[in-house]
mmCIF file of C-alpha atoms and ligand atoms in Angstrom:
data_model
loop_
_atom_site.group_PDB
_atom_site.id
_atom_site.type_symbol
_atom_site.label_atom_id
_atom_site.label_comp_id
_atom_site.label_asym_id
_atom_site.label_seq_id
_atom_site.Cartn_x
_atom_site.Cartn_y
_atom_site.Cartn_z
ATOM 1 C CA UNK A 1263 0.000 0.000 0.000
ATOM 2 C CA UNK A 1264 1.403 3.357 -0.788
ATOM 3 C CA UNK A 1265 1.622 6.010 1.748
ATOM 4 C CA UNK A 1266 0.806 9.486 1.356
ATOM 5 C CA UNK A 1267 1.410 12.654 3.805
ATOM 6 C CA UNK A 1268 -0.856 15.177 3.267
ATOM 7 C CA UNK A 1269 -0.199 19.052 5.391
ATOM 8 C CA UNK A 1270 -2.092 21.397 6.415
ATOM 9 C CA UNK A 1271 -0.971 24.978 7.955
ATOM 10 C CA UNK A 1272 -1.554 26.159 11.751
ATOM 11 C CA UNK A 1273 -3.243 29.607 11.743
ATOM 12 C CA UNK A 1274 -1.104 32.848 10.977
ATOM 13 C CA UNK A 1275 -0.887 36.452 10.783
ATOM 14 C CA UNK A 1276 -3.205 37.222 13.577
ATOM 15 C CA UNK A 1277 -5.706 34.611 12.311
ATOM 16 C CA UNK A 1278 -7.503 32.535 14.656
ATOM 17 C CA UNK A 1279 -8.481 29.748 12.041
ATOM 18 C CA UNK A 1280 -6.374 28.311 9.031
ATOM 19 C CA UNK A 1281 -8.752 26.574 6.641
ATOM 20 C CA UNK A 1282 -5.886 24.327 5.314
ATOM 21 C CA UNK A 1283 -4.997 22.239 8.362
ATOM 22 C CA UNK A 1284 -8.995 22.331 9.134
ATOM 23 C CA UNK A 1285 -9.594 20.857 5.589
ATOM 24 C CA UNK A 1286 -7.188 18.047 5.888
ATOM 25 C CA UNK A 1287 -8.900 16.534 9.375
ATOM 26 C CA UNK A 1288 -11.712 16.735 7.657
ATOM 27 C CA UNK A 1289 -10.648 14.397 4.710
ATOM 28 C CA UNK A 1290 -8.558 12.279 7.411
ATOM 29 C CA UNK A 1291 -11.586 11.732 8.811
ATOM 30 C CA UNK A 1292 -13.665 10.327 6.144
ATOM 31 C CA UNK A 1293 -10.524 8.789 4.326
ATOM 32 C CA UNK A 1294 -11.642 5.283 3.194
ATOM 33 C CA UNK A 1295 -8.362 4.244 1.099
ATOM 34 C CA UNK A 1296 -7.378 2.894 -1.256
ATOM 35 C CA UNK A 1297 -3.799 4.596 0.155
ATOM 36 C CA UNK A 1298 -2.393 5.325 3.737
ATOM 37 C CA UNK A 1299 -2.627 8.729 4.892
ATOM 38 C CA UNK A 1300 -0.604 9.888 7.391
ATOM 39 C CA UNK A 1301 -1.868 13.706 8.131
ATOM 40 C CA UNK A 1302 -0.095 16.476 9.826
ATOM 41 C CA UNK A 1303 -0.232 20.092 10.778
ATOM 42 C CA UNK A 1304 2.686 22.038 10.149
ATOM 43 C CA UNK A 1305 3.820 25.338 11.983
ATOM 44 C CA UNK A 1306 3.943 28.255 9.815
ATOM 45 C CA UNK A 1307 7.771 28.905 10.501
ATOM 46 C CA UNK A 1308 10.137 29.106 7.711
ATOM 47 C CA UNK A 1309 12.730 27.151 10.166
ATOM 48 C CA UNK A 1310 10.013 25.150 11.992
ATOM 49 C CA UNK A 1311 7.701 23.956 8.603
ATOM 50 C CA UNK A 1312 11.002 22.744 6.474
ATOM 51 C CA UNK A 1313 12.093 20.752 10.001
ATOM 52 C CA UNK A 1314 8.732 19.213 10.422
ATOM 53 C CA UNK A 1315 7.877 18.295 7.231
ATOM 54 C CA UNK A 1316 11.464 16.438 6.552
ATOM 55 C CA UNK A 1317 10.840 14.404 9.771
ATOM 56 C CA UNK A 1318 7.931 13.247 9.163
ATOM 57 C CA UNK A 1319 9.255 12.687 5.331
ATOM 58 C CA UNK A 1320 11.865 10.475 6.791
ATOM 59 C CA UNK A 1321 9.709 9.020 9.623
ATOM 60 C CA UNK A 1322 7.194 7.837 7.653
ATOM 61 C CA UNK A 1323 8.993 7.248 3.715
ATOM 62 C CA UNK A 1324 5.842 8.315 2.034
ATOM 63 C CA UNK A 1325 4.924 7.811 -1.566
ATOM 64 C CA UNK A 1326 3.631 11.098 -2.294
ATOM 65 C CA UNK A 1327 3.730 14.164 -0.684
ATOM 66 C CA UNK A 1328 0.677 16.759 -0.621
ATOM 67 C CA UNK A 1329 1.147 20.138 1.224
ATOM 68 C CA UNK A 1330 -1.659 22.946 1.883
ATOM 69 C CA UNK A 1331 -2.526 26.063 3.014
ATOM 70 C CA UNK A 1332 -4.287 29.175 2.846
ATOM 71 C CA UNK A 1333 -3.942 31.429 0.415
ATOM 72 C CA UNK A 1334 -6.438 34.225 1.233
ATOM 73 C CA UNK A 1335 -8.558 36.240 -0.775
ATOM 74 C CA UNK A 1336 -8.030 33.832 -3.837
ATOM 75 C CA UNK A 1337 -11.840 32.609 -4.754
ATOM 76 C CA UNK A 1338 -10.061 29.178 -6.544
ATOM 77 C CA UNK A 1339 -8.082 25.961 -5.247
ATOM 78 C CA UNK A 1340 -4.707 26.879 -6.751
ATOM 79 C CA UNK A 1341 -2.209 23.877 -7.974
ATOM 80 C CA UNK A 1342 1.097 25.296 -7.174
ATOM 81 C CA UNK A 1343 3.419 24.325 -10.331
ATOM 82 C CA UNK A 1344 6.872 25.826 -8.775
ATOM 83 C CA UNK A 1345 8.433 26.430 -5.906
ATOM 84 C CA UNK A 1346 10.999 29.003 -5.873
ATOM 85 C CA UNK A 1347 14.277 29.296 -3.921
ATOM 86 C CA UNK A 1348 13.548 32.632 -1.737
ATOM 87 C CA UNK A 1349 12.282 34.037 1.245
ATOM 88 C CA UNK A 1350 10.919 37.238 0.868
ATOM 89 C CA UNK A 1351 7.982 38.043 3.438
ATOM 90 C CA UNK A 1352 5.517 40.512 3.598
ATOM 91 C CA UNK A 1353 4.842 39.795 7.085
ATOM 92 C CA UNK A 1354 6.358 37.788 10.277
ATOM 93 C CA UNK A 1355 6.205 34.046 10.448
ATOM 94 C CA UNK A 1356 5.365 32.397 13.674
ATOM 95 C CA UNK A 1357 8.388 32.873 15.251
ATOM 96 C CA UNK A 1358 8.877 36.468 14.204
ATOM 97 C CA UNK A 1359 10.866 35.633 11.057
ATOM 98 C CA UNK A 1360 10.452 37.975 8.082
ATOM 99 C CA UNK A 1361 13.216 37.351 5.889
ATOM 100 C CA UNK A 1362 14.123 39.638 2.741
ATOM 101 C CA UNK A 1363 15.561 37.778 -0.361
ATOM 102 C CA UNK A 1364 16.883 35.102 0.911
ATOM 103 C CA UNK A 1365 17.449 32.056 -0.182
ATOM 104 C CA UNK A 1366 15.584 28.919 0.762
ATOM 105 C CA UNK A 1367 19.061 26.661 0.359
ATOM 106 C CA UNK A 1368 21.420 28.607 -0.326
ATOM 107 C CA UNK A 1369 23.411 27.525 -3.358
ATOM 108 C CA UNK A 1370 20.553 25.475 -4.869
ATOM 109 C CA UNK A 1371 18.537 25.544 -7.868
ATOM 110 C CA UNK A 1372 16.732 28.765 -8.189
ATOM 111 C CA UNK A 1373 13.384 26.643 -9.127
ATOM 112 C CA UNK A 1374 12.061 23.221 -8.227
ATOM 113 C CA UNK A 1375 8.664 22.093 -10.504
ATOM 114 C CA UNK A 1376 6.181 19.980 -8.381
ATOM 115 C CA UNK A 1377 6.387 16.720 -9.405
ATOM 116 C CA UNK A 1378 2.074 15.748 -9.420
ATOM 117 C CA UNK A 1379 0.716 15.717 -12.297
ATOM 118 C CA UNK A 1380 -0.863 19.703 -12.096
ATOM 119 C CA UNK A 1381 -3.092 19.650 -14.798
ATOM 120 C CA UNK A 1382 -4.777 16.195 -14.410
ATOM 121 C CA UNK A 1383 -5.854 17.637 -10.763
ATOM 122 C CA UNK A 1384 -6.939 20.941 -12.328
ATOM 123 C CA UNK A 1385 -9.180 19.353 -14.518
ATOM 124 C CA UNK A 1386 -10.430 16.569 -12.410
ATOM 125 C CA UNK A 1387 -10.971 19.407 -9.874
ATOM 126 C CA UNK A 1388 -13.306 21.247 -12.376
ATOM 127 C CA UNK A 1389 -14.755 18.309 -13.796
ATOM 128 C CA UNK A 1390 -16.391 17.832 -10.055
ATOM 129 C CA UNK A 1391 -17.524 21.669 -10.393
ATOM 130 C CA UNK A 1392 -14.665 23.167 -7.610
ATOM 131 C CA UNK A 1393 -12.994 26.577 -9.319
ATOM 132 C CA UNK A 1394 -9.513 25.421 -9.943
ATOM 133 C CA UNK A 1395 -6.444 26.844 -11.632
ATOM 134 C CA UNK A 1396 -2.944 25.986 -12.060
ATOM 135 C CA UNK A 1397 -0.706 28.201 -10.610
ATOM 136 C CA UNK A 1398 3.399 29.413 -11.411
ATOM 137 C CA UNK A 1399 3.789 30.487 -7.527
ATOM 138 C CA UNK A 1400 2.908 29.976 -4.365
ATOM 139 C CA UNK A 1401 4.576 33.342 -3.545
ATOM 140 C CA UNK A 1402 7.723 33.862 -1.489
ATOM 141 C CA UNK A 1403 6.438 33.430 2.330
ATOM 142 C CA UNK A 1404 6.163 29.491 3.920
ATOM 143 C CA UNK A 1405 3.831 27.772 1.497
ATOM 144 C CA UNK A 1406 6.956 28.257 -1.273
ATOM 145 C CA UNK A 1407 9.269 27.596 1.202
ATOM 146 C CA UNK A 1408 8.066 24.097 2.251
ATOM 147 C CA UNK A 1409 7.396 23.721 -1.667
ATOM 148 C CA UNK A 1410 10.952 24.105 -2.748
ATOM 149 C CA UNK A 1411 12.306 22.352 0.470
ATOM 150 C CA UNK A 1412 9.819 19.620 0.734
ATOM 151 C CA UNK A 1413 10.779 18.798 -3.120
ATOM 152 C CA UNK A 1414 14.523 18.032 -2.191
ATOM 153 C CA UNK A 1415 13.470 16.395 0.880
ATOM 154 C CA UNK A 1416 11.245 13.875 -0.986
ATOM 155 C CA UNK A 1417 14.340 13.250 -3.557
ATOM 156 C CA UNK A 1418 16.818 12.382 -0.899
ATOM 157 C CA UNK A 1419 14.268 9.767 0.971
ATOM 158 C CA UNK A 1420 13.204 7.531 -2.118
ATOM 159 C CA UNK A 1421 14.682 6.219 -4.775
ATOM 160 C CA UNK A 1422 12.995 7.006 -7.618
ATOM 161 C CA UNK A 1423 10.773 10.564 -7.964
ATOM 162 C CA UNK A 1424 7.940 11.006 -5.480
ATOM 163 C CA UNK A 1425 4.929 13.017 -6.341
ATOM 164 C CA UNK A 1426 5.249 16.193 -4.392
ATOM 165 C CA UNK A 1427 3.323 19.087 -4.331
ATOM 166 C CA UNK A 1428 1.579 22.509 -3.323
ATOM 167 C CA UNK A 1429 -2.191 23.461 -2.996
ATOM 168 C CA UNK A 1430 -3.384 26.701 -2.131
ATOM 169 C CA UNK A 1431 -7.074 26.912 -0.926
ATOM 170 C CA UNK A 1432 -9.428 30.154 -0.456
ATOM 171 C CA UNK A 1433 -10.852 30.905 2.728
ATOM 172 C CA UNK A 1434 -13.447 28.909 3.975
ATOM 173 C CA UNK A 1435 -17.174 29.900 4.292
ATOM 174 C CA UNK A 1436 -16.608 30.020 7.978
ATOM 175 C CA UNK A 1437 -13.242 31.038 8.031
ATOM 176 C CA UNK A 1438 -13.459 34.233 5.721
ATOM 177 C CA UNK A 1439 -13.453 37.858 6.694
ATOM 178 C CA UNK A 1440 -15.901 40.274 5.892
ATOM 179 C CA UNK A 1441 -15.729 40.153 1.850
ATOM 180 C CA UNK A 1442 -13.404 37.889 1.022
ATOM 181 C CA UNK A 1443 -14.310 35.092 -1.311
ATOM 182 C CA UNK A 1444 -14.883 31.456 -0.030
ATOM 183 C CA UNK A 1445 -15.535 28.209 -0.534
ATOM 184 C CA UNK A 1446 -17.966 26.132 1.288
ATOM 185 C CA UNK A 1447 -15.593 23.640 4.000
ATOM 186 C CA UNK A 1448 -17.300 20.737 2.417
ATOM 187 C CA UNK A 1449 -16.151 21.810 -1.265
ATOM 188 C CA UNK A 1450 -12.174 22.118 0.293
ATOM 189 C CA UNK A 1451 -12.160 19.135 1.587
ATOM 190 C CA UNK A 1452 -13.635 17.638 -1.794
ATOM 191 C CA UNK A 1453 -11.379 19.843 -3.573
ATOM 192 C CA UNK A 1454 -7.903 18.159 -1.271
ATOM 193 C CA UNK A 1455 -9.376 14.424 -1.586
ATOM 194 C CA UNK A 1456 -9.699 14.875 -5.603
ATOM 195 C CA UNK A 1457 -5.904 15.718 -5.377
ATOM 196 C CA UNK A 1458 -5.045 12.706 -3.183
ATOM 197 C CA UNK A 1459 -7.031 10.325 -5.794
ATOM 198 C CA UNK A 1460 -5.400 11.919 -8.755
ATOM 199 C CA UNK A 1461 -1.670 11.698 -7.133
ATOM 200 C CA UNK A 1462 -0.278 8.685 -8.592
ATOM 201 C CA UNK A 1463 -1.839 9.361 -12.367
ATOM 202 C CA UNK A 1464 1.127 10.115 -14.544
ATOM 203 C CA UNK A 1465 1.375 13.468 -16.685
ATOM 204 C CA UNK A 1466 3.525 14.006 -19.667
ATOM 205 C CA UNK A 1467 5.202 16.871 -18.400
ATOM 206 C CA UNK A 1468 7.799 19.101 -20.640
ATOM 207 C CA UNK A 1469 9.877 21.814 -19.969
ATOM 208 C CA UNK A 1470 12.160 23.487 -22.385
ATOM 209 C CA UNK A 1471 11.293 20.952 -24.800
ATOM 210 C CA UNK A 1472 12.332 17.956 -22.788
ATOM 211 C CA UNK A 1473 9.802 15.444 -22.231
ATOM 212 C CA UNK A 1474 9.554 13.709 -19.072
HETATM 213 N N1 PCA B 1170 -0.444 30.210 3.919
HETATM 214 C C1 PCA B 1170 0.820 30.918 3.943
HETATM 215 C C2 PCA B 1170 1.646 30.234 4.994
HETATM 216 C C3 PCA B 1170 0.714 29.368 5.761
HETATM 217 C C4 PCA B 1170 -0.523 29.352 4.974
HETATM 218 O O1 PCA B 1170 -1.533 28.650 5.226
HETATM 219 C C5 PCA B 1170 1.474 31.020 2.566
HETATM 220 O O2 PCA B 1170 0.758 31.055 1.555
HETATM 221 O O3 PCA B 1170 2.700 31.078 2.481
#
């Protein structure tokens, strides 16, 4: 059976409720297979989210690797297609960290791609009605960071390449501020299960001309 880790982020910025990490207890909850899922909730702390995620990448050897958070005031689940090697915050983390241009690993490639098959899970997500869109970045505060860093992580734990990726979600209904656009908790949690069924479905992927 394969294994897959699936994230969601503690609360931030003053928030009292992050709809990612509520999201993904709600699909561990219902979870019926056919995979393992091991779940977590990871601190949003450019330090503390890059530790956390690698242990429990080398704790539990998964087969796939599916990260989320919050990515407020977008109205659509956003497939995150690249993570990029800087920090550059707009506000603190969780431990008062606001970095400026820094790198994420310093000396390594300026750009990982996520390695699930994006588009398949865009369009699988649409086909079942939930607003959807690929995205090129999942910006330059922790949800890139644990991107870029969760991509290496994966490559030095398995052999071969492990599906690893990034999904931003809106707010949810009850999470959202005054305004802000939303989707229903039950649609989210939809929306993050259609991504762990579509994991393992290969994509033709190229880049530059090279197939892969
Ligand atoms: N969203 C932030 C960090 C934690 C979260 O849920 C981001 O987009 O970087």
């Amino acid at each position: 059976m394969s294994t897959i880790l699936l994230t969601g982020f503690e609360p931030f910025g003053g928030d009292s409720r992050n709809p990612s990490a509520e999201a993904v207890n709600r699909v561990a909850a219902t979870y019926d297979g056919p995979h393992e899922l091991v779940t977590a909730t990871l601190p949003v702390s450019f330090a503390g989210s890059a530790a956390e995620l690698g242990r429990l990448i080398d704790a539990h050897r998964p087969d796939a690797v599916v990260a989320t958070g919050l990515a407020g005031g977008s109205a659509r689940i956003a497939v995150e297609r690249i993570g990029v090697n800087l920090m550059d915050a707009r506000i603190a983390d969780n431990d008062g960290h606001q970095p400026t241009d820094e790198a994420c690993e310093p000396g390594g490639p300026a750009a990982r791609f996520a390695t699930l098959p994006v588009k398949r899970i865009v369009q699988a997500l649409s086909d079942a009605g939930i607003p959807a869109h690929a995205s090129l970045t999942a910006g330059s505060f922790v949800c890139n960071h644990v991107l870029y860093t969760a991509l290496a992580a994966a490559e030095r734990a398995a052999a071969g390449t492990v599906p690893v990726g990034f999904v931003h979600v809106p707010w949810s209904t009850p999470t959202a501020p005054e305004g802000a656009p939303h989707l229903s908790e039950s649609d989210i949690a939809r929306g993050i299960r259609i991504v762990l069924d579509q994991v393992f479905e290969t994509e033709q992927r190229a880049v530059g001309g090279t197939v892969w």
